[in-house]
PDB file of C-alpha atoms in Angstrom:
ATOM      1  CA  MET S   1       0.000   0.000   0.000  1.00  0.00           C
ATOM      2  CA  ASN S   2       3.048   2.315  -0.241  1.00  0.00           C
ATOM      3  CA  TRP S   3       1.634   3.449  -3.585  1.00  0.00           C
ATOM      4  CA  LEU S   4      -0.995   5.428  -1.680  1.00  0.00           C
ATOM      5  CA  LEU S   5       1.721   7.825  -0.515  1.00  0.00           C
ATOM      6  CA  PHE S   6       2.511   8.576  -4.150  1.00  0.00           C
ATOM      7  CA  VAL S   7      -1.190   8.993  -4.910  1.00  0.00           C
ATOM      8  CA  LEU S   8      -1.369  11.502  -2.063  1.00  0.00           C
ATOM      9  CA  GLY S   9       1.684  13.278  -3.521  1.00  0.00           C
ATOM     10  CA  ALA S  10      -0.029  13.492  -6.931  1.00  0.00           C
ATOM     11  CA  VAL S  11      -3.275  14.738  -5.372  1.00  0.00           C
ATOM     12  CA  LEU S  12      -1.441  17.450  -3.458  1.00  0.00           C
ATOM     13  CA  SER S  13       0.763  18.402  -6.427  1.00  0.00           C
ATOM     14  CA  TRP S  14      -2.053  18.562  -8.955  1.00  0.00           C
ATOM     15  CA  GLY S  15      -4.455  20.105  -6.463  1.00  0.00           C
ATOM     16  CA  LEU S  16      -2.061  23.021  -5.981  1.00  0.00           C
ATOM     17  CA  TYR S  17      -1.077  23.150  -9.668  1.00  0.00           C
ATOM     18  CA  GLY S  18      -3.945  25.287 -10.951  1.00  0.00           C
ATOM     19  CA  PRO S  19      -4.042  27.953  -8.259  1.00  0.00           C
ATOM     20  CA  LEU S  20      -0.250  28.436  -8.305  1.00  0.00           C
ATOM     21  CA  LEU S  21      -0.059  28.376 -12.111  1.00  0.00           C
ATOM     22  CA  HIS S  22      -2.793  31.012 -12.272  1.00  0.00           C
ATOM     23  CA  LYS S  23      -1.047  33.163  -9.663  1.00  0.00           C
ATOM     24  CA  GLY S  24       2.258  32.855 -11.559  1.00  0.00           C
ATOM     25  CA  GLN S  25       0.586  33.641 -14.874  1.00  0.00           C
ATOM     26  CA  ILE S  26      -0.910  36.827 -13.465  1.00  0.00           C
ATOM     27  CA  ALA S  27       2.387  37.888 -11.872  1.00  0.00           C
ATOM     28  CA  LEU S  28       4.308  37.223 -15.108  1.00  0.00           C
ATOM     29  CA  GLY S  29       1.856  39.289 -17.153  1.00  0.00           C
ATOM     30  CA  ASN S  30       1.806  36.889 -20.113  1.00  0.00           C
ATOM     31  CA  PRO S  31       0.508  33.298 -20.118  1.00  0.00           C
ATOM     32  CA  LEU S  32       3.320  32.225 -22.445  1.00  0.00           C
ATOM     33  CA  ARG S  33       5.861  33.144 -19.761  1.00  0.00           C
ATOM     34  CA  ALA S  34       4.036  30.785 -17.415  1.00  0.00           C
ATOM     35  CA  LEU S  35       4.117  28.075 -20.082  1.00  0.00           C
ATOM     36  CA  LEU S  36       7.869  28.534 -20.413  1.00  0.00           C
ATOM     37  CA  CYS S  37       8.167  28.020 -16.658  1.00  0.00           C
ATOM     38  CA  VAL S  38       6.101  24.833 -17.006  1.00  0.00           C
ATOM     39  CA  GLY S  39       8.608  23.649 -19.625  1.00  0.00           C
ATOM     40  CA  VAL S  40      11.564  24.405 -17.367  1.00  0.00           C
ATOM     41  CA  ALA S  41       9.892  22.464 -14.551  1.00  0.00           C
ATOM     42  CA  TYR S  42       9.184  19.534 -16.893  1.00  0.00           C
ATOM     43  CA  PHE S  43      12.860  19.527 -17.865  1.00  0.00           C
ATOM     44  CA  LEU S  44      14.173  19.752 -14.312  1.00  0.00           C
ATOM     45  CA  ILE S  45      11.836  17.143 -12.855  1.00  0.00           C
ATOM     46  CA  GLY S  46      10.979  15.096 -15.925  1.00  0.00           C
ATOM     47  CA  VAL S  47      14.487  14.804 -17.374  1.00  0.00           C
ATOM     48  CA  LEU S  48      17.120  15.373 -14.708  1.00  0.00           C
ATOM     49  CA  VAL S  49      15.500  13.328 -11.924  1.00  0.00           C
ATOM     50  CA  PRO S  50      14.957  10.156 -13.990  1.00  0.00           C
ATOM     51  CA  VAL S  51      18.402  10.442 -15.629  1.00  0.00           C
ATOM     52  CA  LEU S  52      20.010  10.601 -12.189  1.00  0.00           C
ATOM     53  CA  MET S  53      17.869   7.781 -10.808  1.00  0.00           C
ATOM     54  CA  LEU S  54      18.376   5.535 -13.862  1.00  0.00           C
ATOM     55  CA  ALA S  55      22.114   6.233 -13.844  1.00  0.00           C
ATOM     56  CA  THR S  56      22.435   5.223 -10.186  1.00  0.00           C
ATOM     57  CA  GLN S  57      20.577   1.988 -11.010  1.00  0.00           C
ATOM     58  CA  GLY S  58      22.638   1.324 -14.157  1.00  0.00           C
ATOM     59  CA  GLU S  59      19.437   1.405 -16.227  1.00  0.00           C
ATOM     60  CA  LEU S  60      20.057   4.223 -18.751  1.00  0.00           C
ATOM     61  CA  GLY S  61      19.819   1.731 -21.637  1.00  0.00           C
ATOM     62  CA  GLY S  62      17.046  -0.673 -22.548  1.00  0.00           C
ATOM     63  CA  PHE S  63      14.590   1.690 -24.214  1.00  0.00           C
ATOM     64  CA  ASN S  64      12.337   0.270 -26.929  1.00  0.00           C
ATOM     65  CA  VAL S  65      10.363   2.054 -29.621  1.00  0.00           C
ATOM     66  CA  THR S  66       6.868   1.075 -28.481  1.00  0.00           C
ATOM     67  CA  GLY S  67       7.387   2.090 -24.855  1.00  0.00           C
ATOM     68  CA  SER S  68       9.254   5.249 -25.779  1.00  0.00           C
ATOM     69  CA  VAL S  69       6.624   6.397 -28.286  1.00  0.00           C
ATOM     70  CA  ASN S  70       3.710   5.688 -25.923  1.00  0.00           C
ATOM     71  CA  ALA S  71       5.390   7.406 -22.971  1.00  0.00           C
ATOM     72  CA  THR S  72       6.395  10.411 -25.082  1.00  0.00           C
ATOM     73  CA  VAL S  73       2.896  10.807 -26.542  1.00  0.00           C
ATOM     74  CA  ALA S  74       1.433  10.515 -23.033  1.00  0.00           C
ATOM     75  CA  GLU S  75       3.704  13.260 -21.712  1.00  0.00           C
ATOM     76  CA  ALA S  76       3.013  15.403 -24.775  1.00  0.00           C
ATOM     77  CA  LEU S  77      -0.672  15.088 -23.873  1.00  0.00           C
ATOM     78  CA  GLY S  78       0.176  16.127 -20.319  1.00  0.00           C
ATOM     79  CA  ALA S  79       2.038  19.183 -21.592  1.00  0.00           C
ATOM     80  CA  LEU S  80      -0.827  19.967 -23.984  1.00  0.00           C
ATOM     81  CA  GLY S  81      -3.160  19.806 -20.971  1.00  0.00           C
ATOM     82  CA  ALA S  82      -0.990  22.420 -19.257  1.00  0.00           C
ATOM     83  CA  VAL S  83      -1.258  24.611 -22.368  1.00  0.00           C
ATOM     84  CA  CYS S  84      -5.041  24.227 -22.348  1.00  0.00           C
ATOM     85  CA  ILE S  85      -5.237  25.164 -18.658  1.00  0.00           C
ATOM     86  CA  ILE S  86      -3.074  28.243 -19.274  1.00  0.00           C
ATOM     87  CA  LEU S  87      -5.266  29.252 -22.217  1.00  0.00           C
ATOM     88  CA  ALA S  88      -8.416  28.678 -20.128  1.00  0.00           C
ATOM     89  CA  PHE S  89      -7.005  31.048 -17.500  1.00  0.00           C
ATOM     90  CA  ARG S  90      -6.046  33.525 -20.214  1.00  0.00           C
ATOM     91  CA  ALA S  91      -9.626  33.432 -21.535  1.00  0.00           C
ATOM     92  CA  GLY S  92     -10.950  34.423 -18.104  1.00  0.00           C
ATOM     93  CA  GLY S  93     -11.357  31.085 -16.350  1.00  0.00           C
ATOM     94  CA  LEU S  94     -10.356  30.910 -12.706  1.00  0.00           C
ATOM     95  CA  PRO S  95      -8.778  27.940 -10.914  1.00  0.00           C
ATOM     96  CA  THR S  96     -11.899  27.697  -8.742  1.00  0.00           C
ATOM     97  CA  TYR S  97     -13.835  26.182 -11.626  1.00  0.00           C
ATOM     98  CA  VAL S  98     -11.280  25.388 -14.363  1.00  0.00           C
ATOM     99  CA  MET S  99      -9.428  22.840 -12.250  1.00  0.00           C
ATOM    100  CA  PRO S 100     -12.486  20.987 -10.862  1.00  0.00           C
ATOM    101  CA  LEU S 101     -13.845  20.687 -14.400  1.00  0.00           C
ATOM    102  CA  VAL S 102     -10.500  19.394 -15.686  1.00  0.00           C
ATOM    103  CA  PHE S 103     -10.064  16.955 -12.818  1.00  0.00           C
ATOM    104  CA  GLY S 104     -13.730  15.946 -12.968  1.00  0.00           C
ATOM    105  CA  GLY S 105     -13.667  15.283 -16.698  1.00  0.00           C
ATOM    106  CA  ALA S 106     -10.234  13.658 -16.884  1.00  0.00           C
ATOM    107  CA  PRO S 107     -11.231  10.556 -14.872  1.00  0.00           C
ATOM    108  CA  LEU S 108     -14.134   9.950 -17.251  1.00  0.00           C
ATOM    109  CA  VAL S 109     -11.818  10.123 -20.253  1.00  0.00           C
ATOM    110  CA  ASN S 110      -9.310   7.955 -18.364  1.00  0.00           C
ATOM    111  CA  VAL S 111     -11.834   5.190 -17.709  1.00  0.00           C
ATOM    112  CA  LEU S 112     -13.142   5.208 -21.284  1.00  0.00           C
ATOM    113  CA  ALA S 113      -9.631   5.198 -22.783  1.00  0.00           C
ATOM    114  CA  SER S 114      -8.466   2.514 -20.345  1.00  0.00           C
ATOM    115  CA  MET S 115     -11.451   0.353 -21.275  1.00  0.00           C
ATOM    116  CA  ALA S 116     -10.679   0.826 -24.983  1.00  0.00           C
ATOM    117  CA  ILE S 117      -6.973  -0.007 -24.528  1.00  0.00           C
ATOM    118  CA  HIS S 118      -7.540  -2.805 -21.982  1.00  0.00           C
ATOM    119  CA  PRO S 119     -11.079  -4.132 -22.614  1.00  0.00           C
ATOM    120  CA  PRO S 120     -12.700  -5.431 -19.445  1.00  0.00           C
ATOM    121  CA  ARG S 121     -13.284  -9.198 -19.220  1.00  0.00           C
ATOM    122  CA  THR S 122     -16.851  -8.619 -18.063  1.00  0.00           C
ATOM    123  CA  ALA S 123     -19.397  -5.896 -18.706  1.00  0.00           C
ATOM    124  CA  PRO S 124     -18.931  -2.853 -16.449  1.00  0.00           C
ATOM    125  CA  SER S 125     -21.334  -2.439 -13.578  1.00  0.00           C
ATOM    126  CA  PRO S 126     -24.265  -0.141 -14.303  1.00  0.00           C
ATOM    127  CA  LEU S 127     -22.969   1.912 -11.367  1.00  0.00           C
ATOM    128  CA  LEU S 128     -20.077   3.002 -13.626  1.00  0.00           C
ATOM    129  CA  TYR S 129     -22.568   4.806 -15.829  1.00  0.00           C
ATOM    130  CA  LEU S 130     -24.237   6.279 -12.756  1.00  0.00           C
ATOM    131  CA  GLY S 131     -20.769   7.552 -11.793  1.00  0.00           C
ATOM    132  CA  PHE S 132     -20.451   9.198 -15.212  1.00  0.00           C
ATOM    133  CA  LEU S 133     -23.813  10.896 -14.675  1.00  0.00           C
ATOM    134  CA  LEU S 134     -22.837  12.033 -11.181  1.00  0.00           C
ATOM    135  CA  ALA S 135     -19.526  13.419 -12.465  1.00  0.00           C
ATOM    136  CA  ALA S 136     -21.338  15.359 -15.217  1.00  0.00           C
ATOM    137  CA  THR S 137     -23.830  16.633 -12.641  1.00  0.00           C
ATOM    138  CA  GLY S 138     -20.945  17.642 -10.388  1.00  0.00           C
ATOM    139  CA  ALA S 139     -19.294  19.562 -13.236  1.00  0.00           C
ATOM    140  CA  TYR S 140     -22.560  21.414 -13.843  1.00  0.00           C
ATOM    141  CA  MET S 141     -22.866  22.215 -10.137  1.00  0.00           C
ATOM    142  CA  VAL S 142     -19.279  23.510 -10.023  1.00  0.00           C
ATOM    143  CA  LEU S 143     -20.039  25.923 -12.860  1.00  0.00           C
ATOM    144  CA  TYR S 144     -23.448  26.961 -11.583  1.00  0.00           C
ATOM    145  CA  PHE S 145     -22.435  27.467  -7.952  1.00  0.00           C
ATOM    146  CA  LYS S 146     -18.883  28.731  -8.530  1.00  0.00           C
ATOM    147  CA  PRO S 147     -17.712  31.320  -6.023  1.00  0.00           C
ATOM    148  CA  THR S 148     -17.527  34.849  -7.329  1.00  0.00           C
ATOM    149  CA  SER S 149     -14.525  37.071  -6.716  1.00  0.00           C
TER     150      SER S 149
END
């Protein structure tokens, strides 16, 4: 169950991501400056940390095309998501409702994509579809009852 600590780390990191990105974007005066900072962070954490860790394990080799392409496309999608969040902020969206909508919609896409890539052995429970409906209802409620500043 040690993986739960990493889940908690992701929840905290991504939960703080939107508000701090928005604050940085405002302070920098141009959303593209914030995007550049996102790129620097991706490089520092996404390149240097794994290179150091792989080097200490003697695992810098062993890449294959399929894994490398899939992982690179996945991270490109992650970076594209950051661009979309920055552009949503630029268009007037606030973290109070942009981030809940992103993090409410992303699990739905995740489940559907996961089911397409790894088809379930048995039919999903009808409660899955109820969950989809509840998530859509929650997204509506976030927009309708969003706090005003």
